[in-house]
Amino acid sequence: MPKQGSDKIPKERSKHFYVILLTTSILLPTATFAQSGSAGDSGLFSLPGILITITLLIIPVVAALFLLAVKANALFRNIQNKKDAEEATRFAAYLKTLNVEQLEALQNDRLHQDYHLNNKELSGPFSPEDSRGLLSSINERANIRFIEAKRKAIVRPGIDPALSKLILWFLGTATFWLVFGTSVGEYIGIKFVAPDVDQVSWLSFGRLRPVHTNAVFWGWSSLAMLGLGYYVVPRVSNIQIHSLNSGWWSLILINASVVLGTSALMAGINNGGGEYREYIWPIQLLFGIGLVITLVNYLRTVANRKTTEIYVSNWYIVAAVMFAIVISIVAYLPNFQNGLGETIIQGYYMHQGVGMWFMLFTLGLVYYYLPQQLNKPIYSYSLGILAFWSQIFFYTLIGTHHFVFSAIPWSLQTVAIVGSAGMIIPVVSGTTNFIMTFRGAWHKVAGSYTLPFFIVGIIFYFTGSLQGTAEAFRSTNLMWHFTDFTVAHSHLTMYGIIAFFLWGGIYAIVPRLTRQEPPQITVGIHFWMAFIGMMFYTIPLMWGGTMRGLMWMEGLPFIESVTMMAPYWLWRAIGGSLMWVSHLVFAYNMYQMINPRKTVNINEEAIKKLHANDYELVDILDK
């Protein structure tokens, strides 16, 4: 038997442990994670619960200061707009003093200023020349810019304003559930570091954890996917959506299910612990009805299409809605919920929800939005169809790989492992298709604020999906199952793939619908904070989860693995906090894209004043 004490971790693993956590060990005192000692030894304000409480009290103060800054900024913009309007009035008065020739010269100068260069005409060893008067100033030294200027979205005609409104409501409510759900996740992440932060039953970890997962699954991801789908399905069918009323009913029902489900879970009313199906059946039924309405709407739109072929995006999207309805029915039918049958159904529902609802639908969106942003067709339609059918064949078999070494029949476990290995086919073919679509267009990444999101999603689609295959084998399952490694894996897939793809699609179409660009700096902040936060979250959990599994396999006491994981859970809280803040920045970007803003353009205002009725002026534009 191993000795009882802190020296039971083998020397080799302990050596690597301290090398990896050297920075953490220096910056964070051991007392942060220790259970021993009294409160009086280090003072009241050293208790984690007190510190967290103080932090929570500071949050509304910071929010108030932020709101004050926003109001002050709005006041400043109003004052600036008034000054610009006055300047336009003075400019109009000046224009009245000019003759026709002078006005023509100004008009030509304006046309020259509207002409944009592609930043390559003046490159080279020669001195710049301006024989045509196209440039207002010449700078022979390049300016150092904080960020690279990004290409703005191209306004596409023919988008029904009523459909645009529906899509924006889907995406707006999805953004709300993202902020709400991850705020709950941020709070329960803090509990890993300070478990005594509260003593309220409604805020207990067991109730908040399903609130977090269900809010981001059914609130954020599902609504965002459906909203983006309502743009794609009619566009690739070259026809208007079949029924806008059906879309509104779907939006209302799905939001109602998330609101009611969240309230029920916090009150302790749940489905008995089935992961991702904690909503009781009357509440989940609302979500299911919303999906049925959506499926009928999509199918009728595709059936009435004005194109000969059904584009691959609609294959993925329609199939995903079908699978979501099927797995929901199977999961909530009572005659399956007995003994091992309940366990098998749980594996089927949980994994098909991720792979055949979220992943299948999102991949369909990528097959539209990625070529749109690159302004070139998808590399191979055949690879898309291969990935589609192979995912349907293999993914529907792999749910029980979560229950390897359980009482489930050994043959069923083996089928799940074989199916997990078969997932290499759709993952490799899909990734190849996306990467090859970039061929000859990689230079566009530097000028786009949407393509980096798609690149990250493609990378983690490949790595995260194959990581799931690696976890399915019995040798690795023995080490990683029930550890924090699976938590890291789920975030690599649902966050690194689904969320980043959805963000890329949202940033691609919302400016087209509203004609308002998001601030480029805050888009960059959102991207990097989300990406870095995810790395801080997942890498420590994968490393710590591996070490924890090895400790269990060696028979060391469970409490030692808990103590060992404390620094990794701290990194989880840090990474989760960065991800959460990035979501607040994303919500701000959504507000900037959706909220109508009026800015005073001095030139346009001056032209309007020139055409006012208080004086006459020759219109040089008709000459």
XYZ file of C-alpha atoms in Angstrom:
623
model
C 0.000 0.000 0.000
C 1.276 3.526 -0.689
C 2.113 5.744 2.168
C -0.371 8.327 3.438
C 0.892 11.844 2.903
C 1.808 14.480 0.398
C 4.892 12.578 -0.857
C 3.003 9.762 -2.536
C 3.129 11.202 -6.062
C 5.957 9.401 -7.905
C 9.148 11.415 -8.218
C 9.154 11.451 -12.014
C 5.605 12.803 -12.268
C 6.176 15.202 -9.389
C 9.205 16.590 -11.210
C 7.178 17.341 -14.349
C 4.355 18.708 -12.229
C 6.566 21.368 -10.632
C 8.216 22.299 -13.922
C 4.859 22.973 -15.566
C 3.446 24.873 -12.591
C 6.569 26.861 -11.691
C 4.986 30.225 -12.452
C 1.812 29.326 -10.610
C 3.759 28.114 -7.590
C 5.666 31.398 -7.394
C 2.715 33.723 -7.812
C 0.169 31.848 -5.722
C 0.842 30.881 -2.095
C 0.066 27.353 -1.022
C -2.393 28.670 1.543
C -4.736 29.556 -1.298
C -5.479 25.904 -1.844
C -4.940 24.522 1.657
C -7.776 23.366 3.859
C -5.855 23.659 7.132
C -5.489 26.703 9.367
C -7.994 29.068 10.919
C -9.369 32.315 9.664
C -7.628 34.247 12.359
C -4.152 33.128 11.261
C -4.094 35.299 8.159
C -6.995 37.674 8.685
C -10.611 37.815 7.593
C -9.851 39.238 4.151
C -7.681 36.259 3.238
C -10.687 33.923 3.116
C -11.611 33.068 -0.490
C -15.318 33.453 0.184
C -14.823 36.975 1.572
C -12.650 37.974 -1.382
C -15.154 36.622 -3.893
C -18.011 38.391 -2.094
C -16.117 41.689 -2.192
C -15.437 41.127 -5.882
C -19.113 40.517 -6.565
C -19.952 43.748 -4.737
C -17.439 45.645 -6.851
C -18.966 44.366 -10.117
C -22.092 46.600 -9.994
C -19.893 49.576 -9.131
C -17.718 48.896 -12.168
C -20.857 48.393 -14.258
C -22.183 51.772 -13.074
C -18.896 53.456 -13.990
C -19.017 51.781 -17.396
C -22.585 52.995 -17.908
C -21.502 56.496 -16.892
C -18.698 56.369 -19.456
C -21.143 55.226 -22.143
C -23.522 58.079 -21.316
C -20.676 60.590 -21.337
C -19.509 59.248 -24.685
C -23.043 59.622 -26.089
C -23.191 63.203 -24.787
C -19.852 63.945 -26.431
C -21.094 62.497 -29.741
C -24.194 64.696 -29.599
C -22.063 67.779 -29.002
C -19.746 66.764 -31.828
C -22.712 66.203 -34.145
C -23.984 69.697 -33.363
C -20.553 71.145 -34.137
C -20.445 69.206 -37.398
C -23.901 70.503 -38.325
C -22.756 74.066 -37.654
C -19.660 73.438 -39.748
C -21.890 72.133 -42.542
C -23.940 75.341 -42.371
C -20.810 77.469 -42.663
C -19.568 75.288 -45.496
C -22.875 75.698 -47.340
C -22.640 79.469 -46.925
C -19.145 79.346 -48.406
C -20.335 77.260 -51.367
C -22.932 79.917 -52.169
C -20.134 82.373 -52.869
C -18.523 80.156 -55.532
C -19.184 80.259 -59.256
C -20.019 77.280 -61.484
C -16.389 76.568 -62.462
C -15.289 76.488 -58.834
C -18.171 74.158 -57.920
C -17.198 71.813 -60.765
C -13.639 71.745 -59.454
C -14.884 70.842 -55.980
C -17.113 68.129 -57.419
C -14.196 66.610 -59.347
C -12.062 66.755 -56.228
C -14.766 64.870 -54.341
C -14.858 62.156 -57.022
C -11.095 61.820 -56.769
C -11.308 61.451 -53.000
C -13.898 58.699 -53.346
C -11.461 56.715 -55.466
C -9.725 54.054 -53.363
C -6.353 52.482 -53.993
C -5.490 48.878 -53.220
C -2.330 49.938 -51.326
C -0.028 48.558 -54.012
C 0.024 51.279 -56.687
C 2.614 53.422 -54.931
C 4.861 50.610 -53.716
C 8.342 50.430 -55.177
C 11.711 52.265 -55.160
C 10.464 55.385 -56.975
C 9.347 58.642 -55.418
C 5.576 59.150 -55.415
C 4.075 61.485 -58.031
C 0.631 63.085 -58.083
C 0.119 64.421 -61.595
C -3.668 63.914 -61.537
C -4.329 65.322 -58.077
C -5.632 62.061 -56.679
C -3.800 62.359 -53.365
C -4.473 64.993 -50.739
C -1.194 64.291 -48.905
C 1.921 62.198 -49.435
C 3.819 60.508 -46.622
C 7.054 58.794 -47.604
C 7.206 56.927 -44.287
C 4.690 54.236 -43.447
C 2.410 54.885 -40.502
C 2.561 52.426 -37.607
C -1.001 51.240 -37.097
C -2.341 49.446 -34.043
C -4.420 47.058 -36.143
C -4.565 46.200 -39.822
C -7.486 47.833 -41.601
C -10.142 45.214 -42.358
C -12.348 44.905 -45.391
C -15.936 45.994 -44.829
C -18.918 43.797 -45.593
C -20.374 44.053 -49.071
C -24.002 45.125 -49.099
C -26.050 42.444 -50.841
C -29.383 43.461 -52.437
C -32.554 41.427 -52.318
C -32.675 40.666 -48.582
C -36.240 40.878 -47.299
C -36.350 43.442 -44.445
C -38.908 41.292 -42.603
C -36.592 38.281 -42.809
C -33.669 40.442 -41.694
C -35.655 41.435 -38.614
C -36.389 37.789 -37.799
C -32.734 36.816 -38.192
C -31.590 39.683 -35.972
C -34.044 38.625 -33.266
C -32.703 35.068 -33.389
C -29.122 36.310 -33.121
C -29.961 38.930 -30.493
C -31.668 36.470 -28.156
C -28.866 33.972 -28.780
C -26.362 36.612 -27.666
C -28.370 37.164 -24.491
C -28.295 33.461 -23.644
C -24.567 33.322 -24.381
C -23.891 36.088 -21.853
C -26.322 34.620 -19.318
C -25.182 31.018 -19.694
C -21.484 31.789 -19.525
C -22.032 34.155 -16.589
C -23.457 31.165 -14.744
C -20.475 29.113 -15.943
C -18.108 31.813 -14.701
C -19.744 31.692 -11.277
C -19.552 27.918 -10.922
C -15.951 28.062 -12.192
C -15.163 30.373 -9.276
C -16.604 27.738 -6.955
C -13.767 25.398 -7.873
C -11.386 27.903 -6.267
C -13.719 29.181 -3.516
C -16.399 26.517 -2.857
C -17.762 28.415 0.172
C -18.706 31.513 -1.824
C -22.432 31.027 -1.112
C -24.844 28.800 0.783
C -27.986 29.341 -1.337
C -29.672 26.188 -2.657
C -30.701 27.842 -5.932
C -27.047 28.712 -6.546
C -25.612 25.298 -5.688
C -23.213 23.716 -8.155
C -25.552 20.810 -8.875
C -28.303 23.175 -10.027
C -26.211 25.799 -11.796
C -24.149 23.400 -13.876
C -27.131 22.190 -15.972
C -28.392 25.791 -16.134
C -25.051 26.721 -17.734
C -24.918 23.834 -20.225
C -28.568 24.003 -21.287
C -28.533 27.799 -21.679
C -25.527 27.719 -24.001
C -26.763 24.608 -25.830
C -30.428 25.405 -26.435
C -30.299 29.175 -25.943
C -27.059 30.367 -27.514
C -25.937 27.724 -30.008
C -29.354 26.533 -31.201
C -30.861 29.995 -31.675
C -27.725 31.312 -33.386
C -27.667 28.313 -35.741
C -31.340 28.693 -36.623
C -30.940 32.429 -37.181
C -28.008 31.912 -39.533
C -29.928 29.074 -41.173
C -32.856 31.367 -41.938
C -30.389 33.399 -44.006
C -28.748 30.451 -45.776
C -31.704 28.208 -46.670
C -33.600 30.755 -48.820
C -30.405 32.278 -50.271
C -29.046 29.024 -51.692
C -32.575 28.086 -52.824
C -32.900 31.439 -54.619
C -36.337 32.028 -53.100
C -37.931 33.768 -50.127
C -38.412 31.807 -46.897
C -41.698 29.891 -46.975
C -43.245 31.408 -43.824
C -42.005 34.251 -41.653
C -44.753 33.575 -39.105
C -43.417 30.065 -38.590
C -39.995 31.530 -37.922
C -41.390 33.843 -35.253
C -43.240 30.958 -33.586
C -40.034 28.914 -33.505
C -38.195 31.845 -31.915
C -40.868 32.300 -29.236
C -41.184 28.601 -28.367
C -37.452 27.948 -28.096
C -36.855 31.025 -25.946
C -39.815 30.049 -23.748
C -38.357 26.567 -23.251
C -35.006 27.982 -22.136
C -36.635 30.494 -19.760
C -38.894 27.871 -18.179
C -36.133 25.258 -18.139
C -33.700 27.593 -16.400
C -36.262 28.503 -13.738
C -37.154 24.846 -13.160
C -33.534 23.731 -12.847
C -32.691 26.445 -10.326
C -35.769 25.409 -8.321
C -34.565 21.793 -8.287
C -37.087 20.470 -10.849
C -35.254 18.328 -13.389
C -35.381 15.158 -15.446
C -33.398 13.058 -13.013
C -29.823 13.717 -13.997
C -29.721 12.855 -17.699
C -26.919 15.036 -19.027
C -28.122 17.727 -21.457
C -31.721 16.504 -21.011
C -32.288 17.929 -17.554
C -35.347 19.862 -18.769
C -38.556 18.035 -17.863
C -40.546 16.790 -20.856
C -43.265 19.516 -20.986
C -40.533 22.162 -21.225
C -38.443 20.234 -23.751
C -41.638 19.674 -25.745
C -41.749 23.411 -26.490
C -38.254 23.183 -27.949
C -39.285 20.137 -29.987
C -42.359 21.891 -31.405
C -40.130 24.815 -32.401
C -37.868 22.392 -34.267
C -40.811 20.735 -36.049
C -42.084 24.130 -37.217
C -38.576 25.011 -38.395
C -38.195 21.726 -40.273
C -41.480 22.228 -42.138
C -40.469 25.798 -42.965
C -37.049 24.757 -44.279
C -38.419 21.797 -46.262
C -41.086 23.865 -48.001
C -38.518 26.508 -48.847
C -36.177 23.916 -50.360
C -39.085 22.218 -52.171
C -40.041 25.501 -53.848
C -36.456 26.400 -54.761
C -35.643 28.004 -58.095
C -32.386 26.084 -58.462
C -31.990 22.638 -59.980
C -29.677 21.185 -57.350
C -29.975 21.323 -53.562
C -26.807 22.996 -52.341
C -24.821 21.009 -49.772
C -25.548 23.532 -47.000
C -29.227 22.631 -47.124
C -28.362 18.941 -46.969
C -26.569 19.481 -43.670
C -29.080 21.953 -42.204
C -32.250 19.991 -42.951
C -30.686 16.708 -41.836
C -29.541 18.292 -38.567
C -33.064 19.461 -37.710
C -34.402 15.985 -38.510
C -31.858 14.311 -36.240
C -32.520 16.780 -33.418
C -36.215 15.916 -33.490
C -35.522 12.162 -33.596
C -33.035 12.128 -30.713
C -35.343 14.298 -28.584
C -38.246 11.896 -29.100
C -36.065 8.874 -28.312
C -34.615 10.500 -25.208
C -37.967 11.444 -23.699
C -40.034 8.347 -24.512
C -40.551 6.624 -21.142
C -40.512 3.010 -22.333
C -36.755 3.192 -23.011
C -35.823 4.534 -19.600
C -35.208 1.304 -17.685
C -31.902 -0.104 -16.438
C -29.131 -0.321 -19.028
C -31.550 0.864 -21.687
C -31.595 4.269 -20.002
C -27.785 4.375 -20.058
C -27.602 3.433 -23.734
C -30.236 6.021 -24.646
C -28.369 8.631 -22.607
C -25.185 7.994 -24.595
C -27.104 8.098 -27.850
C -28.918 11.344 -26.987
C -25.911 13.145 -25.521
C -23.510 12.399 -28.346
C -26.002 12.740 -31.190
C -27.042 16.110 -29.753
C -23.477 17.321 -30.169
C -22.615 15.626 -33.462
C -25.878 15.401 -35.364
C -27.466 18.658 -34.223
C -24.790 21.207 -33.403
C -21.946 19.897 -35.559
C -24.012 18.874 -38.596
C -25.970 22.148 -38.677
C -22.874 24.308 -38.157
C -20.944 22.531 -40.894
C -23.819 23.314 -43.251
C -23.459 26.982 -42.338
C -19.710 26.896 -42.994
C -20.288 25.450 -46.463
C -22.074 28.716 -47.262
C -20.380 31.421 -45.195
C -16.762 30.394 -45.814
C -17.012 30.520 -49.650
C -19.017 33.725 -49.325
C -16.308 35.430 -47.291
C -13.570 34.167 -49.622
C -15.652 35.075 -52.693
C -14.909 31.736 -54.326
C -16.725 28.390 -54.568
C -16.186 25.516 -52.158
C -13.192 23.419 -53.200
C -15.021 20.138 -53.750
C -18.742 19.440 -53.706
C -17.972 15.706 -53.729
C -15.885 15.934 -50.557
C -18.798 17.728 -48.891
C -21.181 14.910 -49.786
C -18.631 12.288 -48.651
C -18.273 14.040 -45.297
C -22.061 14.317 -44.992
C -22.907 10.656 -45.521
C -19.907 9.271 -43.629
C -20.757 11.421 -40.609
C -24.321 10.144 -40.655
C -23.082 6.551 -40.899
C -20.373 6.632 -38.219
C -21.526 9.284 -35.757
C -24.833 7.558 -35.015
C -22.904 4.544 -33.669
C -20.533 6.141 -31.183
C -22.699 7.285 -28.278
C -21.842 4.360 -26.004
C -18.096 5.030 -26.124
C -18.839 7.138 -23.034
C -19.641 3.915 -21.168
C -16.612 1.747 -21.920
C -15.975 -0.807 -19.129
C -19.602 -0.501 -17.982
C -22.248 -3.227 -17.827
C -23.310 -2.423 -21.399
C -22.673 -5.400 -23.747
C -19.023 -5.570 -24.770
C -19.979 -5.848 -28.444
C -21.909 -2.552 -28.296
C -18.885 -0.855 -26.739
C -16.694 -2.223 -29.533
C -19.091 -0.949 -32.215
C -18.908 2.519 -30.632
C -15.097 2.430 -30.681
C -15.040 1.327 -34.337
C -17.501 4.092 -35.210
C -15.291 6.616 -33.404
C -12.330 5.504 -35.504
C -14.481 5.778 -38.629
C -15.093 9.445 -37.838
C -11.632 10.071 -39.264
C -13.233 9.921 -42.734
C -15.710 12.821 -42.427
C -13.333 14.907 -40.317
C -10.393 14.610 -42.722
C -12.534 15.086 -45.836
C -14.353 18.086 -44.347
C -11.170 19.729 -43.088
C -9.451 19.164 -46.435
C -12.406 20.736 -48.207
C -12.300 23.853 -46.024
C -8.519 24.275 -46.144
C -8.358 23.809 -49.898
C -11.065 26.437 -50.318
C -8.511 28.893 -48.915
C -6.089 27.964 -51.708
C -5.050 31.104 -53.512
C -6.968 33.289 -51.069
C -4.865 33.209 -47.883
C -3.971 36.864 -48.427
C -7.591 37.750 -47.673
C -7.249 36.679 -44.052
C -5.239 39.778 -43.107
C -7.993 42.044 -44.396
C -10.941 40.205 -42.849
C -12.312 40.125 -39.309
C -14.479 37.058 -40.047
C -11.990 34.612 -41.593
C -9.853 34.229 -38.407
C -12.930 32.836 -36.637
C -13.425 30.298 -39.413
C -9.745 29.312 -39.335
C -9.855 28.623 -35.594
C -13.062 26.632 -36.059
C -11.493 24.543 -38.838
C -8.372 23.838 -36.756
C -10.363 22.643 -33.768
C -12.805 20.757 -35.989
C -9.840 18.632 -36.995
C -7.960 18.425 -33.683
C -10.982 18.321 -31.356
C -12.815 15.688 -33.394
C -9.774 13.426 -33.653
C -9.181 13.933 -29.940
C -12.653 12.434 -29.426
C -11.574 9.460 -31.521
C -8.452 9.047 -29.380
C -10.518 9.155 -26.184
C -12.743 6.315 -27.361
C -10.072 3.593 -27.242
C -10.131 1.460 -24.112
C -6.561 2.259 -23.044
C -7.058 6.011 -23.171
C -10.616 5.789 -21.851
C -9.294 4.044 -18.764
C -7.016 6.997 -18.063
C -9.133 9.994 -19.104
C -12.732 9.051 -18.345
C -14.326 10.823 -15.350
C -11.419 13.309 -15.236
C -11.252 16.978 -16.213
C -9.833 15.906 -19.579
C -13.383 15.321 -20.828
C -14.365 18.826 -19.669
C -11.519 20.251 -21.731
C -12.524 18.145 -24.731
C -16.147 19.281 -24.604
C -15.056 22.931 -24.574
C -12.603 22.401 -27.429
C -15.472 21.111 -29.552
C -18.532 23.100 -28.480
C -16.530 26.301 -28.019
C -13.550 25.988 -30.336
C -15.658 24.659 -33.221
C -19.314 25.605 -32.809
C -18.937 29.016 -31.122
C -16.133 30.243 -33.399
C -17.988 29.139 -36.536
C -21.148 30.876 -35.306
C -19.246 34.076 -34.521
C -17.720 34.031 -37.994
C -21.156 33.667 -39.564
C -22.680 36.404 -37.390
C -19.925 38.893 -38.184
C -20.352 37.974 -41.866
C -24.072 38.709 -42.283
C -25.191 41.174 -39.597
C -23.331 44.108 -41.234
C -24.976 43.104 -44.514
C -28.411 43.242 -42.884
C -27.941 46.458 -40.926
C -25.219 48.203 -42.987
C -23.377 48.932 -39.753
C -19.905 47.541 -39.164
C -18.696 46.444 -35.727
C -15.688 48.298 -34.275
C -12.650 46.511 -35.665
C -10.661 46.866 -32.447
C -13.340 45.251 -30.303
C -13.779 42.431 -32.826
C -10.058 41.747 -32.443
C -10.365 41.908 -28.652
C -13.259 39.443 -28.785
C -11.315 37.020 -30.969
C -8.082 37.012 -29.003
C -9.667 36.940 -25.550
C -11.913 34.030 -26.571
C -9.036 32.129 -28.161
C -6.481 32.722 -25.417
C -9.101 32.093 -22.733
C -9.960 28.767 -24.325
C -6.297 27.782 -24.347
C -5.878 28.764 -20.683
C -9.008 26.741 -19.913
C -8.402 23.547 -21.857
C -4.649 22.900 -21.800
C -4.298 22.873 -17.970
C -7.384 20.672 -17.649
C -6.042 18.202 -20.204
C -2.683 18.047 -18.451
C -4.155 17.872 -14.964
C -6.799 15.383 -16.059
C -4.118 13.070 -17.462
C -2.149 13.224 -14.204
C -5.316 12.638 -12.207
C -6.185 9.552 -14.234
C -2.687 8.150 -13.709
C -3.022 8.737 -9.966
C -6.288 6.797 -9.901
C -4.745 3.964 -11.886
C -1.937 3.785 -9.299
C -4.481 3.511 -6.510
C -3.623 6.758 -4.742
C -6.273 8.279 -2.445
C -8.947 10.298 -4.209
C -8.380 13.384 -2.037
C -4.810 13.634 -3.297
C -6.055 14.020 -6.865
C -8.391 16.773 -5.648
C -5.517 18.650 -3.987
C -3.345 18.130 -7.064
C -6.016 19.615 -9.368
C -6.400 22.879 -7.408
C -3.833 24.895 -9.461
C -5.314 23.575 -12.703
C -8.767 24.648 -11.576
C -7.348 28.094 -10.953
C -6.210 28.241 -14.576
C -9.682 27.024 -15.520
C -11.157 30.017 -13.686
C -8.677 32.402 -15.351
C -9.362 31.042 -18.828
C -13.091 30.976 -18.220
C -12.974 34.596 -17.070
C -11.229 35.649 -20.284
C -13.816 33.766 -22.332
C -16.641 35.367 -20.348
C -15.270 38.883 -20.851
C -14.919 38.173 -24.571
C -18.631 37.385 -24.651
C -19.390 40.778 -23.127
C -17.273 42.343 -25.878
C -19.165 40.285 -28.472
C -22.475 41.518 -27.028
C -21.156 45.083 -27.348
C -20.224 44.405 -30.979
C -23.705 43.049 -31.631
C -25.173 46.215 -30.136
C -22.965 48.338 -32.369
C -24.029 46.365 -35.452
C -27.755 46.372 -34.659
C -28.334 49.722 -32.933
C -29.017 52.442 -35.538
C -26.490 55.254 -35.315
C -26.754 58.673 -36.933
C -23.525 60.494 -37.648
C -23.242 63.886 -39.283
C -21.356 63.851 -42.593
C -20.273 67.442 -43.220
C -20.175 67.061 -47.008
C -23.598 65.422 -47.218
C -25.159 67.936 -44.835
C -23.689 70.782 -46.848
C -25.195 69.378 -50.064
C -28.596 69.101 -48.351
C -28.388 72.713 -47.217
C -27.401 73.791 -50.720
C -30.646 72.292 -52.016
C -32.743 73.958 -49.335
C -35.543 76.311 -50.376
C -34.060 79.478 -48.896
C -31.835 80.107 -51.920
C -31.218 79.044 -55.485
C -28.066 77.359 -56.754
C -27.075 75.883 -60.080
C -27.116 72.075 -59.961
C -23.846 71.070 -61.559
C -24.609 67.348 -61.320
C -27.057 67.553 -64.264
C -24.678 69.322 -66.574
